[in-house]
Structure formats: structure tokens, C-alpha cells
Amino acid sequence: MIVGTGRAASRIDPATFEALSLAARRRLLRMHFESGVGHIGGDLSALDVMLHLHHRVMGEDDTFVLSKGHAAGALYVTLWSRGLLSDEDLRSFHADGSRLAGHPVPGWSDAIPVATGSLGHGLPMAAGIALADRYASQPGRVWCLTSDGEWQEGSNWEALIFARHQRLANLTVLVDANGLQAFGRTRDVASMTNLRRRFESFGVPTIEADGHDAAALAAAIDGHEDGLRVVVLRTVKGKGVSFMEDRLEWHYRPLTDDLFQRALRELED
Amino acid sequence: MRDAACSRWIDLFRRRPFAFLTGDLGYDALEPLREVMGDRFINAGLAEQSMVSVAAGLATRGIEAWVYTIGPFGYARACEQIRNDVCHHGLSVRLVCNGGGFGYGTMGPSHHSLEDYGILLTLPDLRVFVPAFDEDVVAAVDRIAERSGPAFLRLGRGEAPDGWTAPPFAPWRRLASGAGPVVVVVGPIVGGLLARINELVPDDRPEIWSLSELPVEDLPAGLLRSIEARDVLLVVEEHVAHGGAGPMIANWLLANGRAPRRYVHLHAHVRPGEAGGSQAHHRRECGLDVDSLLDRIRSARLGR
């Protein structure tokens, strides 16, 4: 198990990033298959931005907060891709006595500074971390990844108001906007369309980007470390696996052996 | 108590900077603290859930964070944030709630803090401080500041009798040594009882203990001897029955084979739709006013 963040962004190029993304997807599916658990769809929508941040953006002074804690699997695989978790670690996903729970547990890794799971907690905690870093004149940036459905939680809007009012220029909010939540589409559950306009109405600069394209991620995220901002990432739940893409049931379903093999074939280089 | 706490926070901040977040409360009380703390004093607005999580985020970076609001706006509205973000991480966030018990009286039940420490004590490693007297507040703030991990400070209004000098703050304090029943009281309500204890005939006058820190982990030897000798114990608290100090003490006594023959728990209750009123009114309605307490003490000694 890791202790430190071990972060020193490797600055890999886009082509290498694509290969990394495929490899990480394969490892993620294996991890889920071996542990027999779901939450795969949201992992696959969030994986690329986590890889991008951890491989191409974040340095030693940066902090990543996963507010959509149900994408813990994607975070574990991202840390594995950085050599911070081992294959043996990933095999303990969801196992009794493992630190690699279905949602992050606290206190075992600097790469996972806060535990999340209940939605609407990560962003206000990230705001507190950003404020603390400002108090201490610490360099670095705090990156907080939320889901889109998570913006139905009032505490997120409270935190956005707080971050805007406190001018937390060292905080970036990322939204994994895959359009699906636990029991419906976000537009059907809560008319959660046009998130960008909603964020901008709170006075927070917001941009949208393809959340799976390496170049688009780079354009939206890299070098924009000059103020509080939101990046709405257009993503696909289950991205990369045809029978999972944009399908609600892959919020929950575990993989059978047949489906696992089929998914692997789709993710070959 | 609020003014005393404010003064102590100023002293503390001058020695060791921390962060203080208020949920838009503290008018006519916390202005001096705001003046001294500068950008470390944050009015987080009407956003208690976020406020607690922000405090937790600060604490992950080693910044001690005090969070101030009216009771239920903190322990009830932000309960999940206290649970997940503060307690599950074992962070040094100090929740301070004003208006303990029926302290906000006529403001109505939305403002009454009657389940605060019962709820909070279900959370891991959280320690509760309930000052009984104004003079306790300085020591309570210091004890919290010295402590690593989550804490809750329940503020109210001191009710010590005129001329009364409180003994130094401690989790347990024997405040009166009578021949009657043993009475354990949580919080300021003990002050009114002390003021009128001489209205009881000498045989009825109770041995009074103040309990100011929770959870109940152990009972003092002197208290145990008295319970054993008198065989009757009353526990008084401005808190609902469930989760209160009464059940904690009773559980300890039963588990350790020290249960008295008679045990009386005098506590607050909430009746949906009941009429409003002052703190004194609500105490009367619950039998927590001093007249009622004296009656219960007399009855307890007589075995009624």
C-alpha cells in the first residue's frame, strides 16, 4: 500500500495517453470482474480525467479530491497506473480487511486525502483544503471531481458559493457529466441540463470539454491554473465498452465471465 | 457563556492561530474575535453543511477549526458532515453550539437543542463539553483546544447562585454534600438547584454532582460510594431521554453491578405541536424547573 502521493506528473504525450487509457480500462474491468462488483459505468466515465490529472497535470503540491466516491475503482486503477498501487492491492478491491473499499476510506494514503461516498461532501472539503493552502501560502492546486447528478445536493451549491466568495483561486471543480445517475437520466430526474449556465450564474468561470479526448482534456485543464473555475466534462457512462455505454444498469451490474471477455476484446490495443 | 468563550478564543488565537467559522451568527458577541482573527474568521453564511465540511478540509491540513452556530443548525442539519467528514477522519474540528437545551426558549422548537450530545456521542471519538457555570467556559475551551480530534461544546447561560464560587472545571464535580439522594446534573440547570437547596429539610438535602464531559467512561469513587450508601440516584439533564447522560450512567452502573435500588431520570421531552414559551416555561412543562426538582428529590428519599 502507498503512503505518499508519489506524484511528479510524467507529462506523457497524447498517443501514449490513449494507450494508457486502454490499459487502465482493461485493468479496471479485471479488478471489477475478480471482485464481482459493479459501479463500472461511472468508473469508465471518470477514468480519463483522473488519468489525465495524475499523469499529465498534477505535481507534488497538488491535491485530488474524488467527490464522486463511487468511482473509487477508477481512482485505484489510476494510482496503480502511476505505480502507487500494485496488482496485489487491486485484487483486494472490496475484499474483507482491504483499504480498497467500494468508496474511499480515510487515513491510509496521501493520494486520497479525504474519504467520500455520500455525495456533496468532496467539494466543500476540497474548498477547506484550498483555503488552508492559501493560509499557508502553499503552492499547488486542489482538483475536485464531482458527478453531474451530485449537483442535486445542496451542499455542493453551498460550497460553490463559498469558494466563489472566498475567491479560492487554487481550486478547480471538475464535473463528470455522463448524464446518468442511479435511477434515471439527470435530465429526467431533476432537469439537470445546461450545468455550465448554472455554474456561470454563480459567477464561476466555466468551460465544457470532451472528457475522454486527450487533446480536449489538455486544452480545458492544462495551463488554466489561474483562478476558481469549473470544467464540465462531457462523458459517457461505461465509455469504451459498447454494451455498457450510456446504459444505466452499468451503474450497478457486475461482469459475468462472458461479458468480461467480450469487453476485453473491445479494449485491445 | 458566549462572551467568556469569545474572550478565550482571542487569547488562544494570539498564542496559536486557528480558523473560526460561523454560520452567520455571533452578532453583538463575536465581533472582537472577528477583529483579532482577520481572514481566519469566516462567516460561512447560511450553509451549515458546507461549513462543517470546509472545517474538516482545513483540519486535514492541520488547521484546527472551530465551527459556531445555534444547536440544531449544527448537530442536526450538518450531522452527516460531522459524521463522515469530521469524525470518520478523526479531525480536530470543534463544533460550538449556543442555546443548549431550551436556551432559545420562545424562539421555538426549531432552535432547541435537546438531542445534541445524544446524537453526537454516537459518533467515534467525539467528546462533549457541557459547562455548568460561566466560569467553566475558559477551562472547557482550553480542554478542547488541547485535545486532538472532534469535540462539541454546548453553550448556555450560567445560572450560578449569587455569591457562589464554582470549583474548577472538571468532568465530575461534587457541588453539595447533603444526606439525601444523590443527584447528578448535566449543565447549567444545577445552578438553580444549588440556589434553593436549603429549602429542603436537612435529611432531604441531596449530594449534588455536576457532570460536564461526556461520554461517561467512569464514575468517581466518591460518587459510587454515595450511590451505594443512599441507594437512590437522580439524573437531571436538559436533553431528551434517549442518548442522554442518564442512560449512560445507568448502563455503567448496571454493567458494573453497582445499580442503586432507585433510579430516576429527569429529562426534557418534545411534544409535537405544544405551545411555545421561555426556557423556564419549557423546563416547567418537563418537570425540570427547580420546584419540580425539589419535589422529586423529596419523593426519591421517601421511596415514592
Coordinates of N, CA and C in Angstrom, one line a residue, chain A residues 131-132 135-136, chain B residues 13 16-21 34 36-42 58 63-64:
Chain A
L131 N -8.5 26.5 1.0 CA -8.4 27.7 1.9 C -7.2 27.5 2.8
A132 N -7.0 26.3 3.3 CA -5.8 26.0 4.2 C -4.5 26.2 3.4
Y135 N -4.0 29.9 3.2 CA -3.5 30.4 4.5 C -2.0 30.2 4.6
A136 N -1.6 29.0 4.2 CA -0.2 28.6 4.4 C 0.7 29.1 3.2
Chain B
F13 N -6.1 32.4 20.2 CA -5.7 32.7 18.8 C -4.3 33.5 18.8
R16 N -1.9 30.7 19.3 CA -1.8 29.6 18.3 C -2.9 29.8 17.3
P17 N -2.6 30.3 16.1 CA -3.7 30.6 15.1 C -4.5 29.4 14.8
F18 N -5.8 29.6 14.6 CA -6.7 28.5 14.1 C -7.7 29.2 13.2
A19 N -8.7 28.5 12.8 CA -9.7 29.1 11.9 C -11.0 29.0 12.7
F20 N -11.8 30.0 12.5 CA -13.1 30.1 13.1 C -14.2 30.3 12.1
L21 N -15.2 29.4 12.0 CA -16.2 29.6 11.0 C -17.6 29.8 11.7
R34 N -13.7 38.5 15.6 CA -13.5 38.8 14.1 C -12.4 39.8 13.9
V36 N -9.8 40.4 15.7 CA -8.5 39.9 16.0 C -8.1 38.9 15.0
M37 N -9.0 38.1 14.5 CA -8.6 36.9 13.6 C -8.4 37.3 12.2
G38 N -8.9 38.4 11.7 CA -8.8 38.8 10.3 C -9.4 37.7 9.4
D39 N -8.6 37.3 8.4 CA -9.1 36.3 7.4 C -9.3 34.9 8.0
R40 N -8.8 34.7 9.2 CA -9.0 33.4 9.8 C -10.4 33.3 10.4
F41 N -11.2 34.4 10.5 CA -12.6 34.4 10.9 C -13.4 34.4 9.7
I42 N -14.2 33.4 9.5 CA -15.0 33.3 8.3 C -16.5 33.2 8.6
L58 N -10.1 22.1 6.2 CA -9.0 22.8 6.9 C -8.2 21.9 7.8
I63 N -5.0 22.5 10.3 CA -5.5 23.8 10.9 C -6.8 23.5 11.7
E64 N -6.6 23.7 13.0 CA -7.7 23.5 14.0 C -8.8 24.4 13.6

